[in-house]
Short mmCIF file of C-alpha atoms and ligand atoms in Angstrom, two decimals:
data_model
loop_
_atom_site.label_atom_id
_atom_site.label_comp_id
_atom_site.label_asym_id
_atom_site.label_seq_id
_atom_site.Cartn_x
_atom_site.Cartn_y
_atom_site.Cartn_z
CA MET A 1 18.09 11.45 12.92
CA ILE A 2 19.63 8.53 11.05
CA ILE A 3 22.91 6.87 11.97
CA VAL A 4 24.73 5.04 9.20
CA MET A 5 27.17 2.40 10.49
CA ARG A 6 30.44 1.64 8.71
CA HIS A 7 30.61 -1.32 6.36
CA GLY A 8 31.33 -4.32 8.56
CA ALA A 9 30.67 -2.54 11.87
CA SER A 10 30.60 -5.15 14.66
CA GLU A 11 27.42 -6.28 16.42
CA GLU A 12 28.90 -4.86 19.61
CA ASN A 13 29.31 -1.43 18.00
CA ILE A 14 25.76 -1.56 16.72
CA GLU A 15 24.39 -2.56 20.11
CA LYS A 16 26.28 0.27 21.81
CA VAL A 17 24.81 2.81 19.40
CA VAL A 18 21.32 1.38 19.94
CA SER A 19 21.63 1.66 23.72
CA PHE A 20 23.02 5.16 23.42
CA VAL A 21 20.05 6.15 21.25
CA LYS A 22 17.67 4.72 23.85
CA SER A 23 19.51 6.41 26.70
CA LYS A 24 18.77 9.72 24.96
CA GLY A 25 15.04 9.00 25.09
CA ARG A 26 14.63 7.96 21.47
CA ASP A 27 13.44 4.72 19.85
CA ALA A 28 16.04 2.84 17.83
CA HIS A 29 14.85 1.20 14.61
CA LEU A 30 17.38 -1.04 12.88
CA SER A 31 17.62 -1.56 9.16
CA LYS A 32 20.26 -4.05 8.03
CA GLY A 33 21.10 -3.49 4.40
CA GLU A 34 23.51 -5.38 2.18
CA SER A 35 26.33 -2.93 2.75
CA HIS A 36 25.38 -0.88 5.80
CA THR A 37 23.37 -1.09 8.96
CA ILE A 38 21.26 1.98 9.49
CA ILE A 39 19.78 3.02 12.81
CA GLY A 40 16.82 5.38 12.92
CA ALA A 41 16.77 7.41 16.14
CA VAL A 42 13.10 8.23 16.21
CA GLY A 43 11.50 10.65 18.62
CA GLU A 44 11.52 14.29 19.57
CA SER A 45 13.93 14.35 22.51
CA PRO A 46 16.83 16.77 21.91
CA VAL A 47 20.09 15.12 20.82
CA ASP A 48 23.44 16.36 19.57
CA PRO A 49 24.41 14.45 16.38
CA ARG A 50 28.10 14.90 17.20
CA ASP A 51 27.72 12.64 20.26
CA PHE A 52 26.72 9.86 17.88
CA GLU A 53 29.36 10.58 15.27
CA LEU A 54 32.02 9.89 17.89
CA LEU A 55 30.83 6.36 18.65
CA ASP A 56 32.87 3.42 17.31
CA GLY A 57 31.66 2.04 14.00
CA VAL A 58 29.60 5.08 13.04
CA LYS A 59 30.12 6.27 9.46
CA GLU A 60 27.86 9.28 9.41
CA VAL A 61 24.89 10.89 11.09
CA ILE A 62 22.16 12.42 8.98
CA LYS A 63 19.77 14.92 10.48
CA ILE A 64 16.40 14.60 8.85
CA SER A 65 14.26 17.66 8.66
CA SER A 66 11.31 15.78 7.16
CA SER A 67 9.19 14.31 9.89
CA TYR A 68 8.98 10.85 8.40
CA LYS A 69 11.98 8.67 9.08
CA LEU A 70 11.19 4.97 8.85
CA VAL A 71 9.51 5.31 5.45
CA SER A 72 12.44 7.33 4.14
CA HIS A 73 14.95 5.95 1.66
CA LEU A 74 17.63 7.40 3.95
CA PHE A 75 16.59 4.89 6.57
CA LYS A 76 16.46 1.92 4.20
CA GLU A 77 18.50 1.85 0.99
CA GLU A 78 16.88 -1.21 -0.56
CA ASP A 79 13.32 -1.05 -1.83
CA THR A 80 10.85 -2.91 0.35
CA ILE A 81 9.36 -5.87 -1.47
CA ILE A 82 6.04 -7.16 -0.17
CA GLU A 83 4.94 -10.63 -1.17
CA VAL A 84 1.47 -12.06 -0.77
CA ASN A 85 0.37 -15.38 -2.28
CA GLY A 86 3.41 -15.35 -4.57
CA GLU A 87 2.63 -11.86 -5.92
CA LYS A 88 5.35 -9.26 -5.32
CA PHE A 89 5.19 -5.47 -5.03
CA GLY A 90 8.31 -3.29 -5.00
CA GLY A 91 11.89 -3.50 -6.22
CA ASP A 92 11.92 -5.19 -9.62
CA TYR A 93 8.34 -6.35 -9.26
CA ALA A 94 5.00 -4.94 -10.27
CA GLY A 95 2.08 -6.79 -8.71
CA MET A 96 -1.60 -6.95 -9.55
CA ILE A 97 -4.70 -6.67 -7.38
CA ALA A 98 -8.02 -6.94 -9.21
CA GLY A 99 -11.66 -7.59 -8.51
CA PRO A 100 -14.97 -5.86 -7.98
CA CYS A 101 -15.46 -2.67 -6.02
CA THR A 102 -17.90 -4.43 -3.74
CA ILE A 103 -18.94 -7.92 -2.71
CA GLU A 104 -22.60 -8.16 -3.73
CA ASN A 105 -23.63 -11.82 -3.40
CA GLU A 106 -22.14 -15.30 -3.60
CA ASP A 107 -22.62 -15.79 -7.33
CA GLN A 108 -21.11 -12.43 -8.22
CA ILE A 109 -18.00 -12.85 -6.08
CA GLU A 110 -17.52 -16.48 -7.11
CA GLU A 111 -17.74 -15.55 -10.80
CA CYS A 112 -15.28 -12.69 -10.30
CA ALA A 113 -12.88 -14.96 -8.39
CA GLU A 114 -13.00 -17.62 -11.11
CA LYS A 115 -12.25 -15.05 -13.79
CA MET A 116 -9.41 -13.49 -11.81
CA ALA A 117 -7.80 -16.88 -11.21
CA GLN A 118 -8.25 -17.80 -14.86
CA PHE A 119 -6.36 -14.64 -15.88
CA GLY A 120 -3.48 -15.34 -13.50
CA VAL A 121 -4.38 -12.80 -10.81
CA LYS A 122 -3.23 -13.87 -7.34
CA ILE A 123 -4.84 -11.19 -5.16
CA MET A 124 -8.49 -10.26 -5.37
CA ARG A 125 -10.07 -7.09 -4.04
CA GLY A 126 -13.66 -6.58 -2.89
CA GLY A 127 -15.20 -4.23 -0.33
CA ALA A 128 -17.52 -5.42 2.43
CA PHE A 129 -17.70 -2.11 4.30
CA LYS A 130 -18.10 0.73 1.81
CA PRO A 131 -17.41 4.38 2.57
CA ARG A 132 -20.22 5.88 0.49
CA THR A 133 -20.83 9.59 0.05
CA SER A 134 -24.57 9.04 0.51
CA PRO A 135 -25.94 7.20 3.54
CA TYR A 136 -28.67 5.85 1.24
CA ALA A 137 -26.20 4.14 -1.12
CA PHE A 138 -25.30 0.45 -0.75
CA GLN A 139 -23.06 0.22 2.31
CA GLY A 140 -21.68 -3.28 1.72
CA LEU A 141 -22.54 -6.70 3.13
CA GLY A 142 -20.33 -6.40 6.20
CA GLU A 143 -18.98 -9.60 7.75
CA GLU A 144 -21.21 -11.74 5.50
CA GLY A 145 -19.38 -10.21 2.55
CA LEU A 146 -15.99 -11.02 4.03
CA LYS A 147 -17.07 -14.64 4.48
CA MET A 148 -18.17 -14.79 0.85
CA ILE A 149 -14.97 -13.33 -0.58
CA ARG A 150 -12.81 -15.60 1.61
CA LYS A 151 -14.71 -18.68 0.41
CA ALA A 152 -14.55 -17.66 -3.24
CA ALA A 153 -10.87 -16.77 -2.91
CA ASP A 154 -9.98 -20.06 -1.23
CA ARG A 155 -11.76 -22.05 -3.91
CA ASN A 156 -9.69 -20.25 -6.53
CA HIS A 157 -6.37 -20.05 -4.64
CA LEU A 158 -6.49 -16.27 -4.35
CA ALA A 159 -5.46 -13.91 -1.58
CA VAL A 160 -7.89 -11.19 -0.49
CA THR A 161 -7.73 -7.49 0.24
CA SER A 162 -10.64 -5.47 1.59
CA GLU A 163 -11.13 -2.07 3.20
CA VAL A 164 -11.19 -1.82 7.00
CA MET A 165 -13.03 1.27 8.20
CA GLU A 166 -12.59 1.29 11.95
CA ILE A 167 -10.52 -0.12 14.79
CA SER A 168 -13.21 -2.45 16.11
CA GLN A 169 -13.25 -4.30 12.76
CA ILE A 170 -9.55 -5.22 12.77
CA PRO A 171 -9.81 -8.62 14.56
CA MET A 172 -12.59 -9.65 12.15
CA PHE A 173 -10.52 -8.58 9.14
CA LEU A 174 -7.55 -10.57 10.38
CA ASP A 175 -9.76 -13.68 10.20
CA TYR A 176 -10.76 -13.17 6.57
CA VAL A 177 -8.27 -11.09 4.59
CA ASP A 178 -4.58 -11.20 3.69
CA ILE A 179 -4.06 -7.48 3.11
CA LEU A 180 -5.99 -4.76 4.95
CA GLN A 181 -6.87 -1.72 2.88
CA VAL A 182 -7.13 1.77 4.33
CA GLY A 183 -9.33 3.88 2.07
CA ALA A 184 -8.67 7.42 0.93
CA ARG A 185 -11.18 8.79 3.43
CA ASN A 186 -9.38 7.14 6.34
CA MET A 187 -5.81 7.95 5.36
CA GLN A 188 -5.52 10.34 8.29
CA ASN A 189 -7.53 8.30 10.77
CA PHE A 190 -4.52 8.21 13.04
CA ASN A 191 -6.08 5.97 15.68
CA LEU A 192 -6.84 3.37 13.01
CA LEU A 193 -3.30 3.66 11.63
CA LYS A 194 -1.84 3.16 15.11
CA GLU A 195 -3.78 -0.07 15.57
CA LEU A 196 -2.76 -1.29 12.10
CA SER A 197 0.85 -0.70 13.10
CA LYS A 198 0.51 -3.61 15.53
CA ILE A 199 -0.73 -6.29 13.13
CA ASP A 200 1.44 -8.59 11.08
CA LYS A 201 -0.39 -8.40 7.79
CA PRO A 202 0.37 -5.92 4.99
CA VAL A 203 -1.62 -2.71 4.68
CA VAL A 204 -2.54 -0.95 1.44
CA LEU A 205 -2.64 2.74 2.33
CA LYS A 206 -4.57 4.77 -0.20
CA ARG A 207 -3.73 8.41 -0.69
CA GLY A 208 -6.28 10.79 0.81
CA LEU A 209 -8.54 12.74 -1.54
CA SER A 210 -6.70 15.97 -0.81
CA ALA A 211 -3.54 14.68 0.80
CA THR A 212 -0.09 15.93 -0.12
CA ILE A 213 2.62 13.34 -0.64
CA ASN A 214 4.20 14.45 2.63
CA GLU A 215 0.95 13.87 4.55
CA TRP A 216 0.60 10.47 2.89
CA LEU A 217 4.11 9.42 3.87
CA MET A 218 3.49 10.67 7.41
CA ALA A 219 0.41 8.44 7.54
CA ALA A 220 2.58 5.50 6.46
CA GLU A 221 5.08 6.48 9.16
CA TYR A 222 2.33 5.90 11.76
CA ILE A 223 2.06 2.29 10.62
CA LEU A 224 5.81 1.65 10.44
CA SER A 225 6.54 3.35 13.75
CA GLY A 226 4.41 0.81 15.63
CA GLY A 227 6.31 -2.09 14.09
CA ASN A 228 4.42 -3.02 10.91
CA ARG A 229 6.87 -2.55 8.04
CA GLU A 230 4.57 -3.86 5.32
CA VAL A 231 2.85 -0.88 3.77
CA ILE A 232 1.93 -0.60 0.11
CA LEU A 233 1.12 2.98 -0.88
CA CYS A 234 -1.71 3.37 -3.39
CA GLU A 235 -2.15 6.48 -5.56
CA ARG A 236 -5.86 6.71 -6.38
CA GLY A 237 -6.24 10.22 -7.70
CA ILE A 238 -6.64 13.51 -5.90
CA ARG A 239 -9.22 16.26 -6.00
CA THR A 240 -8.38 19.14 -8.32
CA PHE A 241 -10.31 21.74 -10.31
CA GLU A 242 -10.65 19.24 -13.16
CA VAL A 243 -14.03 17.54 -13.40
CA ALA A 244 -13.63 15.59 -16.65
CA THR A 245 -12.49 12.64 -14.59
CA ARG A 246 -13.65 11.52 -11.14
CA ASN A 247 -10.25 12.39 -9.67
CA THR A 248 -6.96 13.58 -11.10
CA LEU A 249 -4.60 10.64 -11.16
CA ASP A 250 -1.28 11.99 -9.96
CA LEU A 251 1.22 9.83 -11.82
CA CYS A 252 4.02 12.18 -10.80
CA ALA A 253 3.55 10.78 -7.32
CA ILE A 254 5.24 7.58 -8.53
CA PRO A 255 8.74 8.95 -9.20
CA VAL A 256 8.40 11.42 -6.33
CA VAL A 257 7.54 8.72 -3.79
CA LYS A 258 10.11 6.31 -5.19
CA LYS A 259 12.83 8.84 -4.59
CA LEU A 260 11.69 9.65 -1.05
CA SER A 261 10.68 6.22 0.20
CA HIS A 262 11.59 2.55 -0.01
CA LEU A 263 7.93 1.52 0.21
CA PRO A 264 6.19 0.10 -2.86
CA ILE A 265 3.71 2.39 -4.59
CA ILE A 266 0.86 1.02 -6.67
CA VAL A 267 -1.80 2.85 -8.67
CA ASP A 268 -5.59 2.51 -8.69
CA PRO A 269 -6.60 3.86 -12.12
CA SER A 270 -10.24 2.89 -11.53
CA HIS A 271 -10.93 5.44 -8.78
CA GLY A 272 -8.28 7.68 -10.33
CA THR A 273 -10.34 8.16 -13.48
CA GLY A 274 -13.86 6.95 -12.66
CA LEU A 275 -14.35 5.82 -16.25
CA ARG A 276 -13.76 2.39 -17.72
CA ASP A 277 -12.30 3.64 -21.01
CA LYS A 278 -9.58 5.57 -19.18
CA VAL A 279 -8.43 2.63 -17.08
CA ALA A 280 -6.26 0.84 -19.66
CA PRO A 281 -4.25 3.91 -20.77
CA MET A 282 -3.67 5.00 -17.17
CA SER A 283 -2.66 1.47 -16.15
CA MET A 284 -0.08 1.38 -18.94
CA ALA A 285 1.12 4.86 -17.99
CA SER A 286 1.47 3.85 -14.34
CA ILE A 287 3.66 0.86 -15.13
CA ALA A 288 5.66 2.92 -17.64
CA ALA A 289 6.27 5.49 -14.88
CA GLY A 290 7.68 2.83 -12.58
CA ALA A 291 4.70 1.87 -10.40
CA ASP A 292 5.16 -1.24 -8.27
CA GLY A 293 1.76 -2.55 -9.19
CA LEU A 294 -1.88 -1.81 -9.88
CA MET A 295 -5.25 -2.18 -8.22
CA ILE A 296 -7.98 -2.46 -10.84
CA GLU A 297 -11.74 -2.82 -10.47
CA VAL A 298 -13.17 -5.66 -12.55
CA HIS A 299 -16.80 -6.82 -12.40
CA ASN A 300 -18.46 -9.82 -14.02
CA LYS A 301 -21.38 -7.57 -15.10
CA PRO A 302 -20.32 -3.93 -14.67
CA GLU A 303 -23.65 -2.58 -15.94
CA CYS A 304 -25.39 -4.27 -12.99
CA ALA A 305 -22.78 -3.38 -10.34
CA LEU A 306 -24.07 -1.93 -7.06
CA CYS A 307 -21.06 0.36 -6.84
CA ASP A 308 -18.57 1.85 -9.32
CA GLY A 309 -19.82 -0.03 -12.38
CA ALA A 310 -18.81 2.74 -14.78
CA GLN A 311 -15.18 2.44 -13.81
CA SER A 312 -15.13 -1.37 -13.63
CA LEU A 313 -13.61 -3.33 -16.50
CA TYR A 314 -15.36 -6.26 -18.15
CA PRO A 315 -13.38 -9.43 -17.43
CA GLU A 316 -12.26 -9.75 -21.06
CA GLN A 317 -11.09 -6.11 -21.12
CA PHE A 318 -9.05 -6.79 -18.03
CA ALA A 319 -7.52 -9.95 -19.53
CA GLU A 320 -6.43 -8.03 -22.61
CA LEU A 321 -4.98 -5.19 -20.54
CA TYR A 322 -3.10 -7.59 -18.24
CA LYS A 323 -1.45 -9.20 -21.28
CA LYS A 324 -0.29 -5.81 -22.55
CA LEU A 325 0.99 -4.79 -19.12
CA LYS A 326 3.12 -7.92 -18.99
CA VAL A 327 4.70 -6.97 -22.31
CA LEU A 328 5.32 -3.42 -21.15
CA ALA A 329 6.71 -4.16 -17.68
CA PRO A 330 10.12 -5.55 -18.81
CA VAL A 331 10.73 -2.36 -20.81
CA VAL A 332 10.99 -0.55 -17.48
CA ASP A 333 12.87 -3.44 -15.83
CA LYS A 334 9.88 -4.80 -13.96
CA LYS A 335 8.62 -8.34 -13.67
CA MET A 336 4.85 -8.63 -13.75
C1 PEP B 1 -12.27 1.39 -3.08
O1 PEP B 1 -11.14 0.92 -3.27
O2 PEP B 1 -13.30 0.78 -3.39
C2 PEP B 1 -12.39 2.74 -2.53
C3 PEP B 1 -13.46 3.13 -1.85
O3 PEP B 1 -11.35 3.51 -2.82
P1 PEP B 1 -10.89 4.95 -2.27
O4 PEP B 1 -10.74 4.78 -0.79
O5 PEP B 1 -9.61 5.18 -2.98
O6 PEP B 1 -11.95 5.92 -2.64
MN1 MN B 2 -14.79 1.36 -5.82
#
């Protein structure tokens, strides 16, 4: 249930509503917008909305049948804008995250970092713990990899995002990265999501391989409900009957999510297509459709990459694409 306060409702009125919500066994989450304060009464205990409508300062009470509340646009009118290292995602902004699939060695990650910085990228990606389909495939360098990417990023004034796979890794990740990434395979690892709800760094939450938009938003709700409001949703393609591409990039998810939620949604066209030559058109299409940013795999030598080389752009290809994206973004009222 969501309680919308009247324009200019007093602090005292707001506090009374909050205590009333709590007295009914629900959590009260406050969202102060430019025109209205909104209070999310989150929980399952039975309440009668009319009891809330009668309180001083209350404009209206909205019963929400969808199970996500805090991620809903009903709870927060303004789009959430997440800023890391000067790069913004959400609202009028489309941000960029780029870098290799995986950290392979010092030279590789340093070269990638230099290129990214040279092209104006502010946030670099790179996996140290890789969720591979085969146990025999390269699993990542682990903590050594995180050290390498942090060093390369610092030298080039970049922020870092990397995928965290399990709860026990969180403290280590907090030491090395600026944004924690939850991969598609862990989107419904609810225990992991609950722990990530307690940290104060942003989380990129990738859409599960076969997750509906509702399930994805519910996963985000886990993170918000524990207190972490900084979630960037990432559409990375879903599994369909089509096999011409690695996944089917669901660009419709962009306008759908933007209507339902205030959270920023970015697109990963690299995993979404699995093929380098499809990355530029799908990046352009994502921004044209209103995406709040992109996550693109770029490798200094894609043909030698230990993971996902075929979908990784050459640095020069990326530079050319980034230039075009910056021309396109203002057409859809976005700054990139
Ligand atoms: C990745 O970003 O390298 C990755 C493994 O992505 P996903 O979780 O979307 O498959
Ligand atoms: Mn990858």
